[in-house]
Tab-separated table of C-alpha atoms in Angstrom:
chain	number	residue	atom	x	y	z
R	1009	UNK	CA	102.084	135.913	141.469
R	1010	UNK	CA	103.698	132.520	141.323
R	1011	UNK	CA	105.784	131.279	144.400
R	1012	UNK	CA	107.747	127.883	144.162
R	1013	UNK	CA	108.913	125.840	146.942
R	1014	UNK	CA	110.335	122.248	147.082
R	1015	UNK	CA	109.081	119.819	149.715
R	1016	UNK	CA	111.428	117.434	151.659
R	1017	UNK	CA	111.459	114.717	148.754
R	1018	UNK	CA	112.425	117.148	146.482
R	1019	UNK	CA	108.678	117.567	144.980
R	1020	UNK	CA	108.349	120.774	143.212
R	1021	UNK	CA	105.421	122.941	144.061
R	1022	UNK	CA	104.055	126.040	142.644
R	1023	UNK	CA	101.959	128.306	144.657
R	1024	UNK	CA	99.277	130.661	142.137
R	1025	UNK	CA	96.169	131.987	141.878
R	1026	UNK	CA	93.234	129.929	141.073
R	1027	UNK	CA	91.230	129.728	137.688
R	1028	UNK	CA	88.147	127.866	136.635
R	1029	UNK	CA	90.745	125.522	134.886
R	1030	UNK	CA	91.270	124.039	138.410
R	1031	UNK	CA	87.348	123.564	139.042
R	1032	UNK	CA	87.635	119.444	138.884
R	1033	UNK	CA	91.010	118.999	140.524
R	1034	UNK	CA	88.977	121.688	143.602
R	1035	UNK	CA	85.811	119.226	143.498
R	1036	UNK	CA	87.981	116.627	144.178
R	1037	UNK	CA	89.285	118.656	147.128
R	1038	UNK	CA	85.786	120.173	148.743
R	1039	UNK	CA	83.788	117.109	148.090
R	1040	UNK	CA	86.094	115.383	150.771
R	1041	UNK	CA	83.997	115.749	154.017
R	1042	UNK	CA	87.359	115.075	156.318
R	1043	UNK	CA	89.071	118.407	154.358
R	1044	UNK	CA	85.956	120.143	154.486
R	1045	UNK	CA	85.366	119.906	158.235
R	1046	UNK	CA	88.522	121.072	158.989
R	1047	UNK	CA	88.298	124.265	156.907
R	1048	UNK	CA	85.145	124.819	158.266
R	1049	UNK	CA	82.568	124.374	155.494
R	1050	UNK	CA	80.189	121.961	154.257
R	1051	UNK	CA	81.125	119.693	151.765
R	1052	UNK	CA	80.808	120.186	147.952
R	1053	UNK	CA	77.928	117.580	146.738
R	1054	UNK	CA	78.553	118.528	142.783
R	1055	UNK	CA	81.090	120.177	140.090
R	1056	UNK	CA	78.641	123.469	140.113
R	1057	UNK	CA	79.229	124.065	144.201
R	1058	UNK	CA	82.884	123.245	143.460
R	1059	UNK	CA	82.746	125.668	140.902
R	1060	UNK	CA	81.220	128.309	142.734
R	1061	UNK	CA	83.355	127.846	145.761
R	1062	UNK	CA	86.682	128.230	143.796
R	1063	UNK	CA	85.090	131.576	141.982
R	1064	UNK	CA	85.181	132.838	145.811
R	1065	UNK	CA	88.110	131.730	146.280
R	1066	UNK	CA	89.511	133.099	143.078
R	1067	UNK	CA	88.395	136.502	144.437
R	1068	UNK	CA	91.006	136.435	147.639
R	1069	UNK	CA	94.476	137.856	146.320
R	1070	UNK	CA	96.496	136.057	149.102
R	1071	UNK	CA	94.737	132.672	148.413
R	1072	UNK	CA	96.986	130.067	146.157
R	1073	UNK	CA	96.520	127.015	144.442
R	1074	UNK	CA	99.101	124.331	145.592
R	1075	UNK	CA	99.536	122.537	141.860
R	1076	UNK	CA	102.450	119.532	142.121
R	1077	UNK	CA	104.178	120.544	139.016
R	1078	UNK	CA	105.420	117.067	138.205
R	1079	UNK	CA	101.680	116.043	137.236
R	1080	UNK	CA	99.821	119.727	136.647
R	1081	UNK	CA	97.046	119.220	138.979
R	1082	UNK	CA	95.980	121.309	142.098
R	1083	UNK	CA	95.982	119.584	145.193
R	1084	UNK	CA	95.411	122.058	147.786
R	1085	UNK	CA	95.161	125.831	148.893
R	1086	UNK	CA	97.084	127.560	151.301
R	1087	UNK	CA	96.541	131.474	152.325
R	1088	UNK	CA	96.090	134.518	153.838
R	1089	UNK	CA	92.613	135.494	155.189
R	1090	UNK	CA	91.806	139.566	156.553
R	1091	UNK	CA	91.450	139.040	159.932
R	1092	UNK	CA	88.976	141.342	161.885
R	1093	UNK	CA	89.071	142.758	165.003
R	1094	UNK	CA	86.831	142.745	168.000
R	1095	UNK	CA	84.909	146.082	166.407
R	1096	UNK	CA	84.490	144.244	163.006
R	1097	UNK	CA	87.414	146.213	161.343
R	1098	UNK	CA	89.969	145.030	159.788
R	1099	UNK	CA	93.288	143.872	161.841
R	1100	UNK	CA	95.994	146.009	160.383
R	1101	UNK	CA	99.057	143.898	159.570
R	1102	UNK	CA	97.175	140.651	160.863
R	1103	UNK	CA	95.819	138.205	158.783
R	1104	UNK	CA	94.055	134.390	159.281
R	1105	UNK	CA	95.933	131.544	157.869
R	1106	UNK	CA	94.118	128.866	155.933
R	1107	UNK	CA	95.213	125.877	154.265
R	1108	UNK	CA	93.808	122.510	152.569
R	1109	UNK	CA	95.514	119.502	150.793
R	1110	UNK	CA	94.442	116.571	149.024
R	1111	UNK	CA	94.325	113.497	151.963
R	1112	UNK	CA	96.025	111.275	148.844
R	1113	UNK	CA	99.255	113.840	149.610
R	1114	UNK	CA	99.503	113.755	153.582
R	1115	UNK	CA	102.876	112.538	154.670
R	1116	UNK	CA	104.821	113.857	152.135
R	1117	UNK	CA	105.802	117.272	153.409
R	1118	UNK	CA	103.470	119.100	151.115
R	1119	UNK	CA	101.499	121.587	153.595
R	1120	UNK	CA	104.658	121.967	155.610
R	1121	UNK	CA	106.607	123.123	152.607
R	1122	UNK	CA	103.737	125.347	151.221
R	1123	UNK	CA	103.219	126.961	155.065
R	1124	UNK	CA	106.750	127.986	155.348
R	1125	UNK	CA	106.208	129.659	151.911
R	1126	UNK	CA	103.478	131.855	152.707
R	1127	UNK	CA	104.452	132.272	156.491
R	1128	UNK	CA	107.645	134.243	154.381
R	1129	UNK	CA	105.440	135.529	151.918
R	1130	UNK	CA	103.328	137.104	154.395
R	1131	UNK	CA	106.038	138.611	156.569
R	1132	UNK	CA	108.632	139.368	154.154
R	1133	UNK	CA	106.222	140.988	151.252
R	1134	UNK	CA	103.196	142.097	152.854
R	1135	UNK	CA	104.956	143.191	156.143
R	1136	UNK	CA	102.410	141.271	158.294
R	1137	UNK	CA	103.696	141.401	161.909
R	1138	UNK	CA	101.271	138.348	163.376
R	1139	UNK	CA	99.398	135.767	161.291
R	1140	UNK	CA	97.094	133.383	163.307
R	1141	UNK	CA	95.807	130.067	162.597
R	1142	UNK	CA	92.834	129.431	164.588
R	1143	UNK	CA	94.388	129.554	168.251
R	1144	UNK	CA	97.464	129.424	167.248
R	1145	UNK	CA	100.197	132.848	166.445
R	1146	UNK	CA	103.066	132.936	164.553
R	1147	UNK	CA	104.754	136.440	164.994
R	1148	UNK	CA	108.017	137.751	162.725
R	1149	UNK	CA	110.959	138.332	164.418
């Protein structure tokens, strides 16, 4: 499923599934070590663990690929992660939020744009009533 969004500056976005087609515009994302410590992995040292990474992510349905449609070339992620409870189930109508961007694209209102999108996404479609990132909680009113 495709989602659009437009950032402040009126930069198009599209928000869709991953494919291998994306593996060098990823390496250029998971090779960074400031994006990967923040997501909480190790960096990528070649195109084959870039590769394999995306593959996993490829497998997540409620993980997208942030492509900037002006120039057709991924430059981040943003999704929903099953969150699990304290018994190792999984949280019903709860899910993680995770989300990476090229650092070339900071500042622009990129992420911001692409969070609201899946924040509505997640609510609206999937009927989520929380979604946490890290210590923070958004809940649906």
């Amino acid at each position: 499923m495709g989602m659009v969004t437009v950032t402040t500056r009126n930069e198009q976005l599209e928000l869709r599934p991953f494919t291998l087609a994306d593996t060098e515009d990823y390496y250029d994302l998971v090779r960074d070590p400031s994006i990967a410590a923040s997501a909480g992995f190790t960096p990528a040292h070649s195109l084959v663990e870039a590769e394999f990474l995306l593959k996993q992510q490829a497998k997540l349905p409620q993980i997208f690929a942030i492509e900037l449609t002006a120039i057709h070339r991924v430059i981040g992620s943003v999704g929903l992660y099953e969150r699990m409870t304290n018994t190792g189930e999984p949280a019903t109508l709860e899910m993680d939020l995770g989300y990476m961007l090229n650092a070339r694209y900071w500042g622009r209102g990129i992420m911001t744009a692409a969070v609201a999108r899946i924040l509505r996404y997640g609510f609206e479609t999937l009927h989520l009533r929380r979604i946490r990132r890290s210590y923070s909680l958004i809940v649906w009113n």
